[in-house]
Amino acid sequence: MQVSRDASNQLAIDPNATERLSSLARSNPKEAIRQVASQFEAILLNQMMASMRSNGFDGEEDSSELGTYRGMLDQQMVNAMVQGGGTGLAEMLARQIEGVARIDKTATPAASSGMLPLPALPAAAAKAIRQYAEAAGTATAAPAPVAIPSERQAFVSTLLPHAGQAAERLGVAPELLVGHAALESGWGSRSIRHPDGRESYNLFGIKAGGSWRGESVATLTTEYVDGKARKQVESFRSYPSLQAAFDDYAKLLEGSSRYQRALNQGDNAQGFAVALQQGGYATDPAYARKLAGVAQSLLAR
């Protein structure tokens, strides 16, 4: 069976395509099943591409602009794969659904309304197919709020208790500090470790300058020179615990004239982020925008 590609992948890039799918489900339920199955295949391939992209090789996060371009490229690659015949998953799902639904000229009210019965598929597949089938009849429904992924929730839950005291010293909401740690550490995925594997607990990317008397560790980092990113090895501070990292971070901001405007910002994520960038905390020209975005997502959760 050749799955039709006329509306393939349109739902992923055009929410209005659900209205067309709803109409198709009423006029040609079999074709609607095929296109929903094709959509699920496209989603799965997109998730696989995103998963591969999330595994960095140099320990550093690429710029948001490069990430956008890569996402566009991945979408085009997935579209080409699905339109060129796909992996066979869509065909298999369509056959399973048709085998259970037995759609014909005497279709049940559920089928004729676009709500297609689902077979006993694996849980993840059944959930995805059900969501798309339901979307065909609710194209105008409000989008669900964006939630912080569970692994990031764990990161936030772990750090918030340690952030409280430092945040009180600095006069800001603890979520701003956790957001800063998330940005610098990639939500904990880019932890700075010693050659023997020991954790440095350096959540904030604080370098070990000449005045630092504690332990340090060298690692590859990204610096911006004249607006251009380049990789170089730098020495960073190492701490015995998460709490020690937050305490040193608060001490750094309190004791430096460069960061005084970042103090007492309360829950003003934008003001906090701009003050840090203006104080020279990072060389990334988009640093304030990135930090404010992460911090605001935590304040809104």
Tab-separated table of C-alpha atoms in Angstrom:
chain	number	residue	atom	x	y	z
A	1	MET	CA	0.000	0.000	0.000
A	2	GLN	CA	1.418	3.406	-0.964
A	3	VAL	CA	0.560	6.049	1.622
A	4	SER	CA	-0.568	9.299	-0.002
A	5	ARG	CA	1.799	12.248	0.496
A	6	ASP	CA	-0.578	15.057	-0.528
A	7	ALA	CA	-0.797	16.479	2.991
A	8	SER	CA	2.318	14.844	4.399
A	9	ASN	CA	3.998	16.825	7.188
A	10	GLN	CA	1.656	19.795	6.834
A	11	LEU	CA	0.437	19.523	10.427
A	12	ALA	CA	3.988	19.887	11.703
A	13	ILE	CA	4.479	23.199	9.913
A	14	ASP	CA	0.919	24.470	9.347
A	15	PRO	CA	-1.615	24.162	12.207
A	16	ASN	CA	-4.432	25.097	9.790
A	17	ALA	CA	-3.866	21.776	8.032
A	18	THR	CA	-5.887	20.126	10.805
A	19	GLU	CA	-9.011	21.718	9.335
A	20	ARG	CA	-8.283	20.125	5.972
A	21	LEU	CA	-7.673	16.788	7.684
A	22	SER	CA	-10.998	17.114	9.521
A	23	SER	CA	-12.809	17.608	6.231
A	24	LEU	CA	-10.946	14.692	4.680
A	25	ALA	CA	-11.858	12.441	7.639
A	26	ARG	CA	-15.540	13.039	6.877
A	27	SER	CA	-15.295	12.585	3.115
A	28	ASN	CA	-12.576	9.931	2.847
A	29	PRO	CA	-11.801	8.271	6.211
A	30	LYS	CA	-9.323	5.805	4.687
A	31	GLU	CA	-7.180	8.591	3.254
A	32	ALA	CA	-7.396	10.489	6.565
A	33	ILE	CA	-6.009	7.422	8.357
A	34	ARG	CA	-3.103	7.238	5.924
A	35	GLN	CA	-2.232	10.888	6.359
A	36	VAL	CA	-2.458	10.722	10.173
A	37	ALA	CA	-0.142	7.690	10.122
A	38	SER	CA	2.243	9.598	7.873
A	39	GLN	CA	2.209	12.477	10.342
A	40	PHE	CA	3.161	10.159	13.178
A	41	GLU	CA	6.078	8.827	11.140
A	42	ALA	CA	7.263	12.412	10.510
A	43	ILE	CA	7.033	13.226	14.237
A	44	LEU	CA	9.064	10.160	15.151
A	45	LEU	CA	11.768	11.027	12.618
A	46	ASN	CA	11.867	14.618	13.877
A	47	GLN	CA	12.304	13.388	17.438
A	48	MET	CA	15.131	11.108	16.356
A	49	MET	CA	16.890	14.001	14.610
A	50	ALA	CA	16.436	16.255	17.649
A	51	SER	CA	17.807	13.547	19.933
A	52	MET	CA	20.913	13.165	17.789
A	53	ARG	CA	21.415	16.933	17.648
A	54	SER	CA	21.169	17.185	21.453
A	55	ASN	CA	24.302	15.077	21.892
A	56	GLY	CA	27.164	17.567	21.548
A	57	PHE	CA	30.731	16.454	20.924
A	58	ASP	CA	32.705	19.394	22.258
A	59	GLY	CA	30.898	20.147	25.501
A	60	GLU	CA	29.634	23.515	24.292
A	61	GLU	CA	26.264	24.738	23.096
A	62	ASP	CA	26.082	26.216	19.622
A	63	SER	CA	24.504	29.602	19.035
A	64	SER	CA	20.718	29.864	18.896
A	65	GLU	CA	20.990	31.014	15.278
A	66	LEU	CA	22.916	27.887	14.266
A	67	GLY	CA	20.421	25.771	16.166
A	68	THR	CA	17.595	27.376	14.191
A	69	TYR	CA	19.285	26.663	10.878
A	70	ARG	CA	19.964	23.070	11.904
A	71	GLY	CA	16.341	22.644	12.904
A	72	MET	CA	15.219	23.922	9.503
A	73	LEU	CA	17.640	21.551	7.774
A	74	ASP	CA	16.440	18.612	9.875
A	75	GLN	CA	12.814	19.426	8.996
A	76	GLN	CA	13.650	19.460	5.294
A	77	MET	CA	15.484	16.134	5.622
A	78	VAL	CA	12.513	14.551	7.385
A	79	ASN	CA	10.115	15.903	4.756
A	80	ALA	CA	12.265	14.434	1.989
A	81	MET	CA	12.423	11.053	3.745
A	82	VAL	CA	8.654	10.848	4.283
A	83	GLN	CA	7.773	12.086	0.800
A	84	GLY	CA	10.269	9.637	-0.705
A	85	GLY	CA	8.533	6.615	0.786
A	86	GLY	CA	9.386	6.886	4.478
A	87	THR	CA	10.547	4.083	6.723
A	88	GLY	CA	7.453	1.901	6.369
A	89	LEU	CA	6.099	2.848	9.811
A	90	ALA	CA	3.237	4.932	8.397
A	91	GLU	CA	2.162	2.077	6.131
A	92	MET	CA	2.191	-0.368	9.029
A	93	LEU	CA	0.166	1.931	11.290
A	94	ALA	CA	-2.374	2.677	8.576
A	95	ARG	CA	-2.928	-1.032	7.984
A	96	GLN	CA	-3.391	-1.706	11.694
A	97	ILE	CA	-5.902	1.109	12.082
A	98	GLU	CA	-7.849	0.040	8.995
A	99	GLY	CA	-7.941	-3.538	10.234
A	100	VAL	CA	-9.688	-2.521	13.421
A	101	ALA	CA	-11.794	0.374	12.204
A	102	ARG	CA	-13.196	-1.537	9.150
A	103	ILE	CA	-14.178	1.777	7.601
A	104	ASP	CA	-16.736	1.483	4.765
A	105	LYS	CA	-19.884	3.180	3.542
A	106	THR	CA	-21.643	2.322	6.822
A	107	ALA	CA	-19.010	3.979	9.020
A	108	THR	CA	-19.844	4.497	12.662
A	109	PRO	CA	-20.719	7.999	13.916
A	110	ALA	CA	-17.284	8.216	15.537
A	111	ALA	CA	-15.522	7.532	12.245
A	112	SER	CA	-17.770	9.839	10.224
A	113	SER	CA	-17.090	12.698	12.654
A	114	GLY	CA	-13.341	12.361	12.264
A	115	MET	CA	-12.783	10.573	15.580
A	116	LEU	CA	-11.107	7.424	14.294
A	117	PRO	CA	-11.090	4.233	16.432
A	118	LEU	CA	-7.581	3.133	17.326
A	119	PRO	CA	-6.167	-0.401	17.413
A	120	ALA	CA	-4.110	-1.896	20.174
A	121	LEU	CA	-0.853	-0.170	19.261
A	122	PRO	CA	2.148	0.421	21.521
A	123	ALA	CA	1.297	3.125	24.061
A	124	ALA	CA	3.442	5.869	22.515
A	125	ALA	CA	2.139	5.229	19.001
A	126	ALA	CA	-1.480	5.046	20.104
A	127	LYS	CA	-1.173	8.299	22.034
A	128	ALA	CA	0.342	10.177	19.108
A	129	ILE	CA	-2.228	8.870	16.612
A	130	ARG	CA	-5.076	9.692	19.002
A	131	GLN	CA	-3.829	13.249	19.491
A	132	TYR	CA	-3.692	13.870	15.759
A	133	ALA	CA	-7.053	12.264	15.102
A	134	GLU	CA	-8.628	14.385	17.824
A	135	ALA	CA	-6.882	17.467	16.477
A	136	ALA	CA	-8.764	16.993	13.216
A	137	GLY	CA	-12.002	17.861	14.991
A	138	THR	CA	-10.573	20.591	17.252
A	139	ALA	CA	-8.428	22.678	14.929
A	140	THR	CA	-9.353	25.890	16.722
A	141	ALA	CA	-8.583	24.632	20.233
A	142	ALA	CA	-6.109	26.714	22.260
A	143	PRO	CA	-2.556	25.296	22.294
A	144	ALA	CA	-1.389	23.575	25.458
A	145	PRO	CA	1.022	25.580	27.629
A	146	VAL	CA	4.689	24.777	27.130
A	147	ALA	CA	6.037	22.849	30.114
A	148	ILE	CA	9.616	22.448	31.264
A	149	PRO	CA	10.732	18.886	30.364
A	150	SER	CA	10.908	16.449	33.263
A	151	GLU	CA	14.715	16.214	33.191
A	152	ARG	CA	14.910	20.003	33.475
A	153	GLN	CA	12.351	19.946	36.267
A	154	ALA	CA	14.713	17.658	38.167
A	155	PHE	CA	17.556	20.127	37.578
A	156	VAL	CA	15.432	22.989	38.931
A	157	SER	CA	14.230	20.976	41.937
A	158	THR	CA	17.800	20.043	42.829
A	159	LEU	CA	19.195	23.576	42.633
A	160	LEU	CA	16.403	25.713	44.091
A	161	PRO	CA	17.147	24.793	47.737
A	162	HIS	CA	20.790	25.791	47.237
A	163	ALA	CA	19.869	29.013	45.434
A	164	GLY	CA	17.736	30.489	48.222
A	165	GLN	CA	20.456	31.881	50.475
A	166	ALA	CA	22.534	33.258	47.611
A	167	ALA	CA	19.456	34.852	46.048
A	168	GLU	CA	18.584	36.549	49.337
A	169	ARG	CA	22.093	37.996	49.539
A	170	LEU	CA	21.809	39.342	46.005
A	171	GLY	CA	18.244	40.599	46.308
A	172	VAL	CA	16.872	38.543	43.426
A	173	ALA	CA	14.455	35.657	42.973
A	174	PRO	CA	16.145	32.241	43.320
A	175	GLU	CA	14.714	31.277	39.904
A	176	LEU	CA	17.035	33.853	38.306
A	177	LEU	CA	20.062	32.105	39.756
A	178	VAL	CA	18.825	28.675	38.728
A	179	GLY	CA	18.137	30.059	35.257
A	180	HIS	CA	21.689	31.392	35.086
A	181	ALA	CA	23.039	28.000	36.130
A	182	ALA	CA	20.840	26.321	33.509
A	183	LEU	CA	22.159	28.561	30.749
A	184	GLU	CA	25.807	28.155	31.723
A	185	SER	CA	25.645	24.401	32.284
A	186	GLY	CA	23.146	23.419	29.581
A	187	TRP	CA	20.690	22.355	32.301
A	188	GLY	CA	23.446	20.245	33.821
A	189	SER	CA	24.381	18.475	30.577
A	190	ARG	CA	27.705	20.316	30.209
A	191	SER	CA	29.126	19.886	33.692
A	192	ILE	CA	32.804	20.729	34.011
A	193	ARG	CA	34.700	17.701	35.254
A	194	HIS	CA	38.275	16.958	36.243
A	195	PRO	CA	40.318	14.508	34.132
A	196	ASP	CA	39.624	11.820	36.727
A	197	GLY	CA	35.863	12.348	36.382
A	198	ARG	CA	35.304	14.363	39.548
A	199	GLU	CA	32.591	17.007	39.372
A	200	SER	CA	33.705	20.641	39.714
A	201	TYR	CA	30.182	21.916	40.575
A	202	ASN	CA	30.996	25.033	38.541
A	203	LEU	CA	27.437	25.846	37.519
A	204	PHE	CA	28.047	29.443	36.495
A	205	GLY	CA	31.108	29.198	34.268
A	206	ILE	CA	33.276	31.224	36.662
A	207	LYS	CA	36.899	31.238	35.552
A	208	ALA	CA	39.859	30.757	37.866
A	209	GLY	CA	41.723	34.058	37.623
A	210	GLY	CA	44.891	35.068	39.389
A	211	SER	CA	43.074	35.828	42.641
A	212	TRP	CA	41.511	32.350	42.909
A	213	ARG	CA	43.164	30.202	45.579
A	214	GLY	CA	40.996	27.120	45.276
A	215	GLU	CA	41.131	24.111	42.998
A	216	SER	CA	40.681	24.619	39.256
A	217	VAL	CA	40.065	22.585	36.113
A	218	ALA	CA	40.799	23.345	32.444
A	219	THR	CA	38.185	22.758	29.765
A	220	LEU	CA	37.158	23.851	26.283
A	221	THR	CA	34.831	26.841	26.123
A	222	THR	CA	33.378	29.276	23.604
A	223	GLU	CA	34.425	32.913	23.601
A	224	TYR	CA	33.277	35.685	21.282
A	225	VAL	CA	35.882	37.960	19.737
A	226	ASP	CA	34.546	40.812	17.590
A	227	GLY	CA	31.191	39.035	17.595
A	228	LYS	CA	32.590	35.764	16.269
A	229	ALA	CA	32.588	32.555	18.309
A	230	ARG	CA	35.782	30.600	18.768
A	231	LYS	CA	36.820	27.653	20.907
A	232	GLN	CA	39.620	27.897	23.447
A	233	VAL	CA	40.790	26.208	26.622
A	234	GLU	CA	40.263	28.135	29.871
A	235	SER	CA	40.776	27.417	33.565
A	236	PHE	CA	37.628	27.302	35.707
A	237	ARG	CA	37.038	27.257	39.445
A	238	SER	CA	36.223	23.964	41.129
A	239	TYR	CA	34.057	23.610	44.252
A	240	PRO	CA	33.473	20.836	46.788
A	241	SER	CA	29.661	21.104	46.574
A	242	LEU	CA	26.692	22.777	44.914
A	243	GLN	CA	26.228	25.066	47.896
A	244	ALA	CA	29.840	26.197	47.681
A	245	ALA	CA	29.248	27.077	44.020
A	246	PHE	CA	26.233	29.252	44.849
A	247	ASP	CA	28.073	30.910	47.748
A	248	ASP	CA	31.035	31.836	45.553
A	249	TYR	CA	28.699	33.104	42.824
A	250	ALA	CA	26.952	35.408	45.313
A	251	LYS	CA	30.318	36.574	46.631
A	252	LEU	CA	31.499	37.372	43.100
A	253	LEU	CA	28.451	39.477	42.226
A	254	GLU	CA	28.352	41.200	45.629
A	255	GLY	CA	32.022	42.117	45.628
A	256	SER	CA	32.421	43.381	42.071
A	257	SER	CA	31.557	46.932	41.058
A	258	ARG	CA	30.847	45.595	37.552
A	259	TYR	CA	27.751	43.707	38.705
A	260	GLN	CA	26.161	46.107	41.185
A	261	ARG	CA	23.299	46.889	38.810
A	262	ALA	CA	22.377	43.202	38.816
A	263	LEU	CA	21.696	43.291	42.557
A	264	ASN	CA	18.244	43.843	44.069
A	265	GLN	CA	16.435	43.160	40.809
A	266	GLY	CA	13.843	40.938	42.490
A	267	ASP	CA	12.131	38.875	39.782
A	268	ASN	CA	13.137	41.266	36.984
A	269	ALA	CA	14.807	38.699	34.758
A	270	GLN	CA	15.442	41.175	31.955
A	271	GLY	CA	17.094	43.746	34.232
A	272	PHE	CA	19.230	41.090	35.902
A	273	ALA	CA	20.361	39.606	32.592
A	274	VAL	CA	21.166	42.947	30.964
A	275	ALA	CA	23.153	44.084	34.007
A	276	LEU	CA	25.258	40.918	33.929
A	277	GLN	CA	26.020	41.282	30.234
A	278	GLN	CA	26.844	44.970	30.578
A	279	GLY	CA	29.140	44.070	33.453
A	280	GLY	CA	31.053	41.737	31.153
A	281	TYR	CA	29.933	38.395	32.600
A	282	ALA	CA	30.028	36.770	29.151
A	283	THR	CA	31.260	37.653	25.678
A	284	ASP	CA	28.243	36.251	23.806
A	285	PRO	CA	26.425	39.289	22.318
A	286	ALA	CA	23.077	37.513	22.777
A	287	TYR	CA	23.777	36.505	26.377
A	288	ALA	CA	21.227	38.810	28.035
A	289	ARG	CA	18.438	37.650	25.739
A	290	LYS	CA	19.243	33.988	26.350
A	291	LEU	CA	19.499	34.391	30.128
A	292	ALA	CA	16.305	36.423	30.414
A	293	GLY	CA	14.424	33.830	28.374
A	294	VAL	CA	15.510	30.921	30.568
A	295	ALA	CA	14.892	32.804	33.813
A	296	GLN	CA	11.443	33.962	32.713
A	297	SER	CA	10.481	30.393	31.832
A	298	LEU	CA	11.275	29.361	35.405
A	299	LEU	CA	9.411	32.280	36.949
A	300	ALA	CA	6.329	31.379	34.892
A	301	ARG	CA	6.300	27.662	35.685
